[in-house]
């Protein structure tokens, strides 16, 4: 089955700096890659996603890139703010199958 | 539009007790999932249902059973709770994007 690995497990950045979280996947059948943000005590919520026919997608301060050849995708957060502090999960999805989640990255933005 | 509704929010069980976690979605999604979340281990899939009438084991199914009662509802049952099942449980549904319930914090003592 699919295996999604996520790094780093923890990340601290100064407010205003950029943060990058990286994930790799193993199954080339994965065709959808969402990123979820989970604040303390809350449910995971989708923040951005990318499909396998797209290389990059941006939404204001967040962007995701996908390299299908290398089987990795990354989340980029620019101009980080304290409210970006949370746990972030990547996932790979195979149509008609299931989501395979990474183990999460705890991001702390230091004011 | 309620999305994914999960009950209860909190539960304390004694070892050996049974309980059922309920989940319902109003988005007409085909797929539904049950995850458990433990510190440092991310979201681990217990069971999923790709469509009404079908269920499949995920990564950690032992000690759990599920029922896809209809397209809207997907329940998770613990027949004989064990302390190792202390966790936060999330139900989710999707067609592509997955939407999560608010979670159930279960403690087994």
mmCIF file with all atom_site columns, C-alpha atoms in Angstrom:
data_model
loop_
_atom_site.group_PDB
_atom_site.id
_atom_site.type_symbol
_atom_site.label_atom_id
_atom_site.label_alt_id
_atom_site.label_comp_id
_atom_site.label_asym_id
_atom_site.label_entity_id
_atom_site.label_seq_id
_atom_site.pdbx_PDB_ins_code
_atom_site.Cartn_x
_atom_site.Cartn_y
_atom_site.Cartn_z
_atom_site.occupancy
_atom_site.B_iso_or_equiv
_atom_site.pdbx_formal_charge
_atom_site.auth_seq_id
_atom_site.auth_comp_id
_atom_site.auth_asym_id
_atom_site.auth_atom_id
_atom_site.pdbx_PDB_model_num
ATOM 1   C CA . UNK A 1 1   ? 0.000   0.000  0.000   1.00 0.00 ? 1   UNK A CA 1
ATOM 2   C CA . UNK A 1 2   ? 0.864   3.665  -0.018  1.00 0.00 ? 2   UNK A CA 1
ATOM 3   C CA . UNK A 1 3   ? 3.364   5.072  2.500   1.00 0.00 ? 3   UNK A CA 1
ATOM 4   C CA . UNK A 1 4   ? 3.514   8.809  3.179   1.00 0.00 ? 4   UNK A CA 1
ATOM 5   C CA . UNK A 1 5   ? 6.459   10.166 5.132   1.00 0.00 ? 5   UNK A CA 1
ATOM 6   C CA . UNK A 1 6   ? 6.520   13.703 6.514   1.00 0.00 ? 6   UNK A CA 1
ATOM 7   C CA . UNK A 1 7   ? 9.412   15.839 7.744   1.00 0.00 ? 7   UNK A CA 1
ATOM 8   C CA . UNK A 1 8   ? 10.241  17.528 9.993   1.00 0.00 ? 8   UNK A CA 1
ATOM 9   C CA . UNK A 1 9   ? 8.178   16.390 12.965  1.00 0.00 ? 9   UNK A CA 1
ATOM 10  C CA . UNK A 1 10  ? 8.673   19.751 14.699  1.00 0.00 ? 10  UNK A CA 1
ATOM 11  C CA . UNK A 1 11  ? 9.517   23.152 13.258  1.00 0.00 ? 11  UNK A CA 1
ATOM 12  C CA . UNK A 1 12  ? 10.067  26.496 14.951  1.00 0.00 ? 12  UNK A CA 1
ATOM 13  C CA . UNK A 1 13  ? 10.335  29.727 12.984  1.00 0.00 ? 13  UNK A CA 1
ATOM 14  C CA . UNK A 1 14  ? 10.428  33.405 13.802  1.00 0.00 ? 14  UNK A CA 1
ATOM 15  C CA . UNK A 1 15  ? 7.355   35.405 12.934  1.00 0.00 ? 15  UNK A CA 1
ATOM 16  C CA . UNK A 1 16  ? 7.654   36.683 9.382   1.00 0.00 ? 16  UNK A CA 1
ATOM 17  C CA . UNK A 1 17  ? 9.965   33.892 8.241   1.00 0.00 ? 17  UNK A CA 1
ATOM 18  C CA . UNK A 1 18  ? 8.977   31.097 5.878   1.00 0.00 ? 18  UNK A CA 1
ATOM 19  C CA . UNK A 1 19  ? 8.188   27.494 6.845   1.00 0.00 ? 19  UNK A CA 1
ATOM 20  C CA . UNK A 1 20  ? 8.535   24.461 4.606   1.00 0.00 ? 20  UNK A CA 1
ATOM 21  C CA . UNK A 1 21  ? 7.169   20.982 5.325   1.00 0.00 ? 21  UNK A CA 1
ATOM 22  C CA . UNK A 1 22  ? 8.016   18.078 3.050   1.00 0.00 ? 22  UNK A CA 1
ATOM 23  C CA . UNK A 1 23  ? 6.288   14.785 2.303   1.00 0.00 ? 23  UNK A CA 1
ATOM 24  C CA . UNK A 1 24  ? 7.179   11.809 0.166   1.00 0.00 ? 24  UNK A CA 1
ATOM 25  C CA . UNK A 1 25  ? 4.903   9.076  -1.111  1.00 0.00 ? 25  UNK A CA 1
ATOM 26  C CA . UNK A 1 26  ? 5.536   5.650  -2.532  1.00 0.00 ? 26  UNK A CA 1
ATOM 27  C CA . UNK A 1 27  ? 2.586   4.728  -4.760  1.00 0.00 ? 27  UNK A CA 1
ATOM 28  C CA . UNK A 1 28  ? 2.484   6.400  -8.161  1.00 0.00 ? 28  UNK A CA 1
ATOM 29  C CA . UNK A 1 29  ? -1.296  5.763  -8.229  1.00 0.00 ? 29  UNK A CA 1
ATOM 30  C CA . UNK A 1 30  ? -1.774  8.551  -5.667  1.00 0.00 ? 30  UNK A CA 1
ATOM 31  C CA . UNK A 1 31  ? -3.391  11.428 -7.510  1.00 0.00 ? 31  UNK A CA 1
ATOM 32  C CA . UNK A 1 32  ? -4.568  13.883 -4.867  1.00 0.00 ? 32  UNK A CA 1
ATOM 33  C CA . UNK A 1 33  ? -2.486  15.464 -2.116  1.00 0.00 ? 33  UNK A CA 1
ATOM 34  C CA . UNK A 1 34  ? -4.242  17.541 0.548   1.00 0.00 ? 34  UNK A CA 1
ATOM 35  C CA . UNK A 1 35  ? -2.734  19.412 3.479   1.00 0.00 ? 35  UNK A CA 1
ATOM 36  C CA . UNK A 1 36  ? -4.608  19.707 6.768   1.00 0.00 ? 36  UNK A CA 1
ATOM 37  C CA . UNK A 1 37  ? -4.090  22.090 9.669   1.00 0.00 ? 37  UNK A CA 1
ATOM 38  C CA . UNK A 1 38  ? -5.063  20.992 13.152  1.00 0.00 ? 38  UNK A CA 1
ATOM 39  C CA . UNK A 1 39  ? -5.157  23.503 15.968  1.00 0.00 ? 39  UNK A CA 1
ATOM 40  C CA . UNK A 1 40  ? -4.941  22.255 19.539  1.00 0.00 ? 40  UNK A CA 1
ATOM 41  C CA . UNK A 1 41  ? -8.104  20.404 20.536  1.00 0.00 ? 41  UNK A CA 1
ATOM 42  C CA . UNK A 1 42  ? -9.730  20.933 17.142  1.00 0.00 ? 42  UNK A CA 1
ATOM 43  C CA . UNK A 1 43  ? -10.426 18.782 14.120  1.00 0.00 ? 43  UNK A CA 1
ATOM 44  C CA . UNK A 1 44  ? -8.097  18.715 11.077  1.00 0.00 ? 44  UNK A CA 1
ATOM 45  C CA . UNK A 1 45  ? -9.198  21.166 8.400   1.00 0.00 ? 45  UNK A CA 1
ATOM 46  C CA . UNK A 1 46  ? -8.134  21.365 4.780   1.00 0.00 ? 46  UNK A CA 1
ATOM 47  C CA . UNK A 1 47  ? -5.946  24.355 3.962   1.00 0.00 ? 47  UNK A CA 1
ATOM 48  C CA . UNK A 1 48  ? -4.760  23.569 0.450   1.00 0.00 ? 48  UNK A CA 1
ATOM 49  C CA . UNK A 1 49  ? -4.634  20.634 -1.934  1.00 0.00 ? 49  UNK A CA 1
ATOM 50  C CA . UNK A 1 50  ? -3.069  19.697 -5.249  1.00 0.00 ? 50  UNK A CA 1
ATOM 51  C CA . UNK A 1 51  ? -3.890  17.127 -7.894  1.00 0.00 ? 51  UNK A CA 1
ATOM 52  C CA . UNK A 1 52  ? -1.365  15.053 -9.760  1.00 0.00 ? 52  UNK A CA 1
ATOM 53  C CA . UNK A 1 53  ? -1.794  16.972 -13.009 1.00 0.00 ? 53  UNK A CA 1
ATOM 54  C CA . UNK A 1 54  ? -0.645  20.240 -11.402 1.00 0.00 ? 54  UNK A CA 1
ATOM 55  C CA . UNK A 1 55  ? 2.858   21.193 -10.276 1.00 0.00 ? 55  UNK A CA 1
ATOM 56  C CA . UNK A 1 56  ? 2.149   24.123 -7.988  1.00 0.00 ? 56  UNK A CA 1
ATOM 57  C CA . UNK A 1 57  ? -0.791  25.840 -6.344  1.00 0.00 ? 57  UNK A CA 1
ATOM 58  C CA . UNK A 1 58  ? -0.929  29.023 -4.286  1.00 0.00 ? 58  UNK A CA 1
ATOM 59  C CA . UNK A 1 59  ? -3.482  30.521 -1.955  1.00 0.00 ? 59  UNK A CA 1
ATOM 60  C CA . UNK A 1 60  ? -2.337  33.796 -0.407  1.00 0.00 ? 60  UNK A CA 1
ATOM 61  C CA . UNK A 1 61  ? 0.526   32.949 1.986   1.00 0.00 ? 61  UNK A CA 1
ATOM 62  C CA . UNK A 1 62  ? 0.447   29.199 1.454   1.00 0.00 ? 62  UNK A CA 1
ATOM 63  C CA . UNK A 1 63  ? 1.576   27.163 -1.528  1.00 0.00 ? 63  UNK A CA 1
ATOM 64  C CA . UNK A 1 64  ? 2.035   23.525 -2.359  1.00 0.00 ? 64  UNK A CA 1
ATOM 65  C CA . UNK A 1 65  ? 4.419   22.037 -4.893  1.00 0.00 ? 65  UNK A CA 1
ATOM 66  C CA . UNK A 1 66  ? 4.348   18.536 -6.334  1.00 0.00 ? 66  UNK A CA 1
ATOM 67  C CA . UNK A 1 67  ? 7.151   16.626 -8.028  1.00 0.00 ? 67  UNK A CA 1
ATOM 68  C CA . UNK A 1 68  ? 5.598   13.456 -9.440  1.00 0.00 ? 68  UNK A CA 1
ATOM 69  C CA . UNK A 1 69  ? 8.871   12.098 -10.752 1.00 0.00 ? 69  UNK A CA 1
ATOM 70  C CA . UNK A 1 70  ? 10.510  12.257 -7.348  1.00 0.00 ? 70  UNK A CA 1
ATOM 71  C CA . UNK A 1 71  ? 7.243   11.450 -5.549  1.00 0.00 ? 71  UNK A CA 1
ATOM 72  C CA . UNK A 1 72  ? 7.392   14.328 -3.134  1.00 0.00 ? 72  UNK A CA 1
ATOM 73  C CA . UNK A 1 73  ? 5.276   17.360 -2.328  1.00 0.00 ? 73  UNK A CA 1
ATOM 74  C CA . UNK A 1 74  ? 5.826   20.306 -0.035  1.00 0.00 ? 74  UNK A CA 1
ATOM 75  C CA . UNK A 1 75  ? 3.881   22.948 1.875   1.00 0.00 ? 75  UNK A CA 1
ATOM 76  C CA . UNK A 1 76  ? 5.281   26.461 1.914   1.00 0.00 ? 76  UNK A CA 1
ATOM 77  C CA . UNK A 1 77  ? 4.022   29.121 4.325   1.00 0.00 ? 77  UNK A CA 1
ATOM 78  C CA . UNK A 1 78  ? 5.406   32.618 3.833   1.00 0.00 ? 78  UNK A CA 1
ATOM 79  C CA . UNK A 1 79  ? 5.324   35.574 6.230   1.00 0.00 ? 79  UNK A CA 1
ATOM 80  C CA . UNK A 1 80  ? 4.401   33.288 9.107   1.00 0.00 ? 80  UNK A CA 1
ATOM 81  C CA . UNK A 1 81  ? 2.153   34.580 11.862  1.00 0.00 ? 81  UNK A CA 1
ATOM 82  C CA . UNK A 1 82  ? 1.521   33.251 15.404  1.00 0.00 ? 82  UNK A CA 1
ATOM 83  C CA . UNK A 1 83  ? -1.880  31.947 14.286  1.00 0.00 ? 83  UNK A CA 1
ATOM 84  C CA . UNK A 1 84  ? -0.086  29.617 11.874  1.00 0.00 ? 84  UNK A CA 1
ATOM 85  C CA . UNK A 1 85  ? 1.109   27.637 14.911  1.00 0.00 ? 85  UNK A CA 1
ATOM 86  C CA . UNK A 1 86  ? -0.566  24.222 14.653  1.00 0.00 ? 86  UNK A CA 1
ATOM 87  C CA . UNK A 1 87  ? 0.033   20.651 13.559  1.00 0.00 ? 87  UNK A CA 1
ATOM 88  C CA . UNK A 1 88  ? 0.067   20.152 9.802   1.00 0.00 ? 88  UNK A CA 1
ATOM 89  C CA . UNK A 1 89  ? -0.654  16.839 8.079   1.00 0.00 ? 89  UNK A CA 1
ATOM 90  C CA . UNK A 1 90  ? -0.005  15.871 4.500   1.00 0.00 ? 90  UNK A CA 1
ATOM 91  C CA . UNK A 1 91  ? -1.836  13.019 2.809   1.00 0.00 ? 91  UNK A CA 1
ATOM 92  C CA . UNK A 1 92  ? -1.852  11.019 -0.374  1.00 0.00 ? 92  UNK A CA 1
ATOM 93  C CA . UNK A 1 93  ? -5.079  9.716  -1.863  1.00 0.00 ? 93  UNK A CA 1
ATOM 94  C CA . UNK A 1 94  ? -5.752  7.032  -4.425  1.00 0.00 ? 94  UNK A CA 1
ATOM 95  C CA . UNK A 1 95  ? -9.133  7.375  -6.145  1.00 0.00 ? 95  UNK A CA 1
ATOM 96  C CA . UNK A 1 96  ? -11.653 4.950  -4.703  1.00 0.00 ? 96  UNK A CA 1
ATOM 97  C CA . UNK A 1 97  ? -9.247  3.936  -1.969  1.00 0.00 ? 97  UNK A CA 1
ATOM 98  C CA . UNK A 1 98  ? -8.295  5.807  1.165   1.00 0.00 ? 98  UNK A CA 1
ATOM 99  C CA . UNK A 1 99  ? -6.226  8.689  2.496   1.00 0.00 ? 99  UNK A CA 1
ATOM 100 C CA . UNK A 1 100 ? -2.723  7.936  3.699   1.00 0.00 ? 100 UNK A CA 1
ATOM 101 C CA . UNK A 1 101 ? -1.636  10.547 6.218   1.00 0.00 ? 101 UNK A CA 1
ATOM 102 C CA . UNK A 1 102 ? 1.829   11.624 7.238   1.00 0.00 ? 102 UNK A CA 1
ATOM 103 C CA . UNK A 1 103 ? 2.655   11.672 10.943  1.00 0.00 ? 103 UNK A CA 1
ATOM 104 C CA . UNK A 1 104 ? 2.322   15.430 11.242  1.00 0.00 ? 104 UNK A CA 1
ATOM 105 C CA . UNK A 1 105 ? 4.526   18.493 11.751  1.00 0.00 ? 105 UNK A CA 1
ATOM 106 C CA . UNK A 1 106 ? 4.128   20.652 14.825  1.00 0.00 ? 106 UNK A CA 1
ATOM 107 C CA . UNK A 1 107 ? 4.816   24.228 13.698  1.00 0.00 ? 107 UNK A CA 1
ATOM 108 C CA . UNK A 1 108 ? 5.550   26.930 16.257  1.00 0.00 ? 108 UNK A CA 1
ATOM 109 C CA . UNK A 1 109 ? 5.775   30.538 15.138  1.00 0.00 ? 109 UNK A CA 1
ATOM 110 C CA . UNK A 1 110 ? 7.730   32.593 17.656  1.00 0.00 ? 110 UNK A CA 1
ATOM 111 C CA . UNK A 1 111 ? 6.507   36.214 17.970  1.00 0.00 ? 111 UNK A CA 1
ATOM 112 C CA . UNK B 2 1   ? -25.196 22.291 6.652   1.00 0.00 ? 1   UNK B CA 1
ATOM 113 C CA . UNK B 2 2   ? -23.776 20.391 9.636   1.00 0.00 ? 2   UNK B CA 1
ATOM 114 C CA . UNK B 2 3   ? -21.024 18.476 7.745   1.00 0.00 ? 3   UNK B CA 1
ATOM 115 C CA . UNK B 2 4   ? -19.801 15.534 9.828   1.00 0.00 ? 4   UNK B CA 1
ATOM 116 C CA . UNK B 2 5   ? -21.408 15.075 13.234  1.00 0.00 ? 5   UNK B CA 1
ATOM 117 C CA . UNK B 2 6   ? -19.776 12.751 15.720  1.00 0.00 ? 6   UNK B CA 1
ATOM 118 C CA . UNK B 2 7   ? -20.997 11.726 19.175  1.00 0.00 ? 7   UNK B CA 1
ATOM 119 C CA . UNK B 2 8   ? -20.133 11.675 22.002  1.00 0.00 ? 8   UNK B CA 1
ATOM 120 C CA . UNK B 2 9   ? -17.398 14.323 22.448  1.00 0.00 ? 9   UNK B CA 1
ATOM 121 C CA . UNK B 2 10  ? -16.016 12.762 25.609  1.00 0.00 ? 10  UNK B CA 1
ATOM 122 C CA . UNK B 2 11  ? -16.321 9.318  27.139  1.00 0.00 ? 11  UNK B CA 1
ATOM 123 C CA . UNK B 2 12  ? -14.741 7.452  30.023  1.00 0.00 ? 12  UNK B CA 1
ATOM 124 C CA . UNK B 2 13  ? -15.023 3.663  30.016  1.00 0.00 ? 13  UNK B CA 1
ATOM 125 C CA . UNK B 2 14  ? -13.907 0.979  32.372  1.00 0.00 ? 14  UNK B CA 1
ATOM 126 C CA . UNK B 2 15  ? -11.807 -1.843 30.956  1.00 0.00 ? 15  UNK B CA 1
ATOM 127 C CA . UNK B 2 16  ? -14.090 -4.448 29.417  1.00 0.00 ? 16  UNK B CA 1
ATOM 128 C CA . UNK B 2 17  ? -17.033 -2.127 28.806  1.00 0.00 ? 17  UNK B CA 1
ATOM 129 C CA . UNK B 2 18  ? -18.453 -1.667 25.341  1.00 0.00 ? 18  UNK B CA 1
ATOM 130 C CA . UNK B 2 19  ? -19.576 1.417  23.482  1.00 0.00 ? 19  UNK B CA 1
ATOM 131 C CA . UNK B 2 20  ? -20.470 2.694  20.042  1.00 0.00 ? 20  UNK B CA 1
ATOM 132 C CA . UNK B 2 21  ? -19.257 5.941  18.536  1.00 0.00 ? 21  UNK B CA 1
ATOM 133 C CA . UNK B 2 22  ? -21.750 7.452  16.139  1.00 0.00 ? 22  UNK B CA 1
ATOM 134 C CA . UNK B 2 23  ? -20.985 9.407  12.986  1.00 0.00 ? 23  UNK B CA 1
ATOM 135 C CA . UNK B 2 24  ? -23.292 10.989 10.434  1.00 0.00 ? 24  UNK B CA 1
ATOM 136 C CA . UNK B 2 25  ? -22.621 13.177 7.400   1.00 0.00 ? 25  UNK B CA 1
ATOM 137 C CA . UNK B 2 26  ? -25.015 15.261 5.353   1.00 0.00 ? 26  UNK B CA 1
ATOM 138 C CA . UNK B 2 27  ? -22.827 15.865 2.296   1.00 0.00 ? 27  UNK B CA 1
ATOM 139 C CA . UNK B 2 28  ? -23.932 12.782 0.346   1.00 0.00 ? 28  UNK B CA 1
ATOM 140 C CA . UNK B 2 29  ? -20.376 11.428 0.403   1.00 0.00 ? 29  UNK B CA 1
ATOM 141 C CA . UNK B 2 30  ? -19.694 7.862  -0.607  1.00 0.00 ? 30  UNK B CA 1
ATOM 142 C CA . UNK B 2 31  ? -16.616 7.290  1.555   1.00 0.00 ? 31  UNK B CA 1
ATOM 143 C CA . UNK B 2 32  ? -16.447 7.394  5.334   1.00 0.00 ? 32  UNK B CA 1
ATOM 144 C CA . UNK B 2 33  ? -13.564 6.723  7.705   1.00 0.00 ? 33  UNK B CA 1
ATOM 145 C CA . UNK B 2 34  ? -12.666 6.180  11.333  1.00 0.00 ? 34  UNK B CA 1
ATOM 146 C CA . UNK B 2 35  ? -9.243  7.317  12.581  1.00 0.00 ? 35  UNK B CA 1
ATOM 147 C CA . UNK B 2 36  ? -7.554  7.341  15.922  1.00 0.00 ? 36  UNK B CA 1
ATOM 148 C CA . UNK B 2 37  ? -5.037  10.006 16.856  1.00 0.00 ? 37  UNK B CA 1
ATOM 149 C CA . UNK B 2 38  ? -2.340  9.408  19.426  1.00 0.00 ? 38  UNK B CA 1
ATOM 150 C CA . UNK B 2 39  ? 0.499   11.792 20.311  1.00 0.00 ? 39  UNK B CA 1
ATOM 151 C CA . UNK B 2 40  ? 3.309   11.644 17.775  1.00 0.00 ? 40  UNK B CA 1
ATOM 152 C CA . UNK B 2 41  ? 1.543   9.037  15.630  1.00 0.00 ? 41  UNK B CA 1
ATOM 153 C CA . UNK B 2 42  ? -0.636  11.152 13.410  1.00 0.00 ? 42  UNK B CA 1
ATOM 154 C CA . UNK B 2 43  ? -3.952  9.876  12.113  1.00 0.00 ? 43  UNK B CA 1
ATOM 155 C CA . UNK B 2 44  ? -4.143  6.115  11.891  1.00 0.00 ? 44  UNK B CA 1
ATOM 156 C CA . UNK B 2 45  ? -6.964  4.532  9.922   1.00 0.00 ? 45  UNK B CA 1
ATOM 157 C CA . UNK B 2 46  ? -9.070  2.003  11.812  1.00 0.00 ? 46  UNK B CA 1
ATOM 158 C CA . UNK B 2 47  ? -11.717 1.146  9.209   1.00 0.00 ? 47  UNK B CA 1
ATOM 159 C CA . UNK B 2 48  ? -13.150 2.766  6.145   1.00 0.00 ? 48  UNK B CA 1
ATOM 160 C CA . UNK B 2 49  ? -16.184 2.377  3.938   1.00 0.00 ? 49  UNK B CA 1
ATOM 161 C CA . UNK B 2 50  ? -15.857 3.253  0.264   1.00 0.00 ? 50  UNK B CA 1
ATOM 162 C CA . UNK B 2 51  ? -19.600 3.023  -0.279  1.00 0.00 ? 51  UNK B CA 1
ATOM 163 C CA . UNK B 2 52  ? -22.795 2.006  1.451   1.00 0.00 ? 52  UNK B CA 1
ATOM 164 C CA . UNK B 2 53  ? -22.673 -1.691 2.254   1.00 0.00 ? 53  UNK B CA 1
ATOM 165 C CA . UNK B 2 54  ? -18.884 -2.067 2.156   1.00 0.00 ? 54  UNK B CA 1
ATOM 166 C CA . UNK B 2 55  ? -16.260 -1.811 4.870   1.00 0.00 ? 55  UNK B CA 1
ATOM 167 C CA . UNK B 2 56  ? -12.524 -2.449 4.873   1.00 0.00 ? 56  UNK B CA 1
ATOM 168 C CA . UNK B 2 57  ? -9.833  -2.700 7.514   1.00 0.00 ? 57  UNK B CA 1
ATOM 169 C CA . UNK B 2 58  ? -7.311  0.050  7.861   1.00 0.00 ? 58  UNK B CA 1
ATOM 170 C CA . UNK B 2 59  ? -3.986  0.117  9.638   1.00 0.00 ? 59  UNK B CA 1
ATOM 171 C CA . UNK B 2 60  ? -5.202  -0.590 13.193  1.00 0.00 ? 60  UNK B CA 1
ATOM 172 C CA . UNK B 2 61  ? -8.521  -2.532 13.124  1.00 0.00 ? 61  UNK B CA 1
ATOM 173 C CA . UNK B 2 62  ? -7.970  -4.920 16.030  1.00 0.00 ? 62  UNK B CA 1
ATOM 174 C CA . UNK B 2 63  ? -10.465 -4.440 18.862  1.00 0.00 ? 63  UNK B CA 1
ATOM 175 C CA . UNK B 2 64  ? -12.947 -2.512 16.709  1.00 0.00 ? 64  UNK B CA 1
ATOM 176 C CA . UNK B 2 65  ? -15.959 -3.215 14.538  1.00 0.00 ? 65  UNK B CA 1
ATOM 177 C CA . UNK B 2 66  ? -17.845 -0.906 12.214  1.00 0.00 ? 66  UNK B CA 1
ATOM 178 C CA . UNK B 2 67  ? -21.246 -0.661 10.588  1.00 0.00 ? 67  UNK B CA 1
ATOM 179 C CA . UNK B 2 68  ? -22.153 1.409  7.537   1.00 0.00 ? 68  UNK B CA 1
ATOM 180 C CA . UNK B 2 69  ? -25.801 1.662  8.435   1.00 0.00 ? 69  UNK B CA 1
ATOM 181 C CA . UNK B 2 70  ? -26.709 3.700  5.351   1.00 0.00 ? 70  UNK B CA 1
ATOM 182 C CA . UNK B 2 71  ? -25.013 6.312  3.198   1.00 0.00 ? 71  UNK B CA 1
ATOM 183 C CA . UNK B 2 72  ? -25.137 8.895  5.986   1.00 0.00 ? 72  UNK B CA 1
ATOM 184 C CA . UNK B 2 73  ? -24.053 6.897  9.019   1.00 0.00 ? 73  UNK B CA 1
ATOM 185 C CA . UNK B 2 74  ? -20.909 4.975  9.948   1.00 0.00 ? 74  UNK B CA 1
ATOM 186 C CA . UNK B 2 75  ? -20.537 3.716  13.503  1.00 0.00 ? 75  UNK B CA 1
ATOM 187 C CA . UNK B 2 76  ? -17.501 2.383  15.374  1.00 0.00 ? 76  UNK B CA 1
ATOM 188 C CA . UNK B 2 77  ? -17.932 -0.174 18.143  1.00 0.00 ? 77  UNK B CA 1
ATOM 189 C CA . UNK B 2 78  ? -15.553 -1.197 20.884  1.00 0.00 ? 78  UNK B CA 1
ATOM 190 C CA . UNK B 2 79  ? -16.772 -4.549 22.184  1.00 0.00 ? 79  UNK B CA 1
ATOM 191 C CA . UNK B 2 80  ? -14.424 -4.831 25.167  1.00 0.00 ? 80  UNK B CA 1
ATOM 192 C CA . UNK B 2 81  ? -12.509 -1.622 25.789  1.00 0.00 ? 81  UNK B CA 1
ATOM 193 C CA . UNK B 2 82  ? -8.846  -1.764 26.766  1.00 0.00 ? 82  UNK B CA 1
ATOM 194 C CA . UNK B 2 83  ? -6.565  1.000  28.125  1.00 0.00 ? 83  UNK B CA 1
ATOM 195 C CA . UNK B 2 84  ? -4.626  0.869  24.816  1.00 0.00 ? 84  UNK B CA 1
ATOM 196 C CA . UNK B 2 85  ? -7.753  2.219  23.132  1.00 0.00 ? 85  UNK B CA 1
ATOM 197 C CA . UNK B 2 86  ? -7.480  5.489  25.021  1.00 0.00 ? 86  UNK B CA 1
ATOM 198 C CA . UNK B 2 87  ? -7.222  7.980  22.186  1.00 0.00 ? 87  UNK B CA 1
ATOM 199 C CA . UNK B 2 88  ? -8.950  10.715 20.244  1.00 0.00 ? 88  UNK B CA 1
ATOM 200 C CA . UNK B 2 89  ? -11.200 9.284  17.543  1.00 0.00 ? 89  UNK B CA 1
ATOM 201 C CA . UNK B 2 90  ? -12.157 11.121 14.376  1.00 0.00 ? 90  UNK B CA 1
ATOM 202 C CA . UNK B 2 91  ? -14.781 10.228 11.849  1.00 0.00 ? 91  UNK B CA 1
ATOM 203 C CA . UNK B 2 92  ? -14.417 11.657 8.345   1.00 0.00 ? 92  UNK B CA 1
ATOM 204 C CA . UNK B 2 93  ? -16.243 11.562 5.046   1.00 0.00 ? 93  UNK B CA 1
ATOM 205 C CA . UNK B 2 94  ? -15.143 12.391 1.525   1.00 0.00 ? 94  UNK B CA 1
ATOM 206 C CA . UNK B 2 95  ? -15.704 12.294 -2.139  1.00 0.00 ? 95  UNK B CA 1
ATOM 207 C CA . UNK B 2 96  ? -12.272 13.852 -2.667  1.00 0.00 ? 96  UNK B CA 1
ATOM 208 C CA . UNK B 2 97  ? -11.660 16.389 0.124   1.00 0.00 ? 97  UNK B CA 1
ATOM 209 C CA . UNK B 2 98  ? -12.041 14.769 3.530   1.00 0.00 ? 98  UNK B CA 1
ATOM 210 C CA . UNK B 2 99  ? -14.150 16.501 6.167   1.00 0.00 ? 99  UNK B CA 1
ATOM 211 C CA . UNK B 2 100 ? -13.669 15.557 9.793   1.00 0.00 ? 100 UNK B CA 1
ATOM 212 C CA . UNK B 2 101 ? -16.009 15.360 12.738  1.00 0.00 ? 101 UNK B CA 1
ATOM 213 C CA . UNK B 2 102 ? -15.151 17.228 15.929  1.00 0.00 ? 102 UNK B CA 1
ATOM 214 C CA . UNK B 2 103 ? -13.586 14.173 17.544  1.00 0.00 ? 103 UNK B CA 1
ATOM 215 C CA . UNK B 2 104 ? -14.281 11.936 20.536  1.00 0.00 ? 104 UNK B CA 1
ATOM 216 C CA . UNK B 2 105 ? -11.851 11.894 23.420  1.00 0.00 ? 105 UNK B CA 1
ATOM 217 C CA . UNK B 2 106 ? -12.055 8.393  24.875  1.00 0.00 ? 106 UNK B CA 1
ATOM 218 C CA . UNK B 2 107 ? -10.373 7.333  28.087  1.00 0.00 ? 107 UNK B CA 1
ATOM 219 C CA . UNK B 2 108 ? -10.354 3.692  29.165  1.00 0.00 ? 108 UNK B CA 1
ATOM 220 C CA . UNK B 2 109 ? -9.457  3.148  32.800  1.00 0.00 ? 109 UNK B CA 1
#
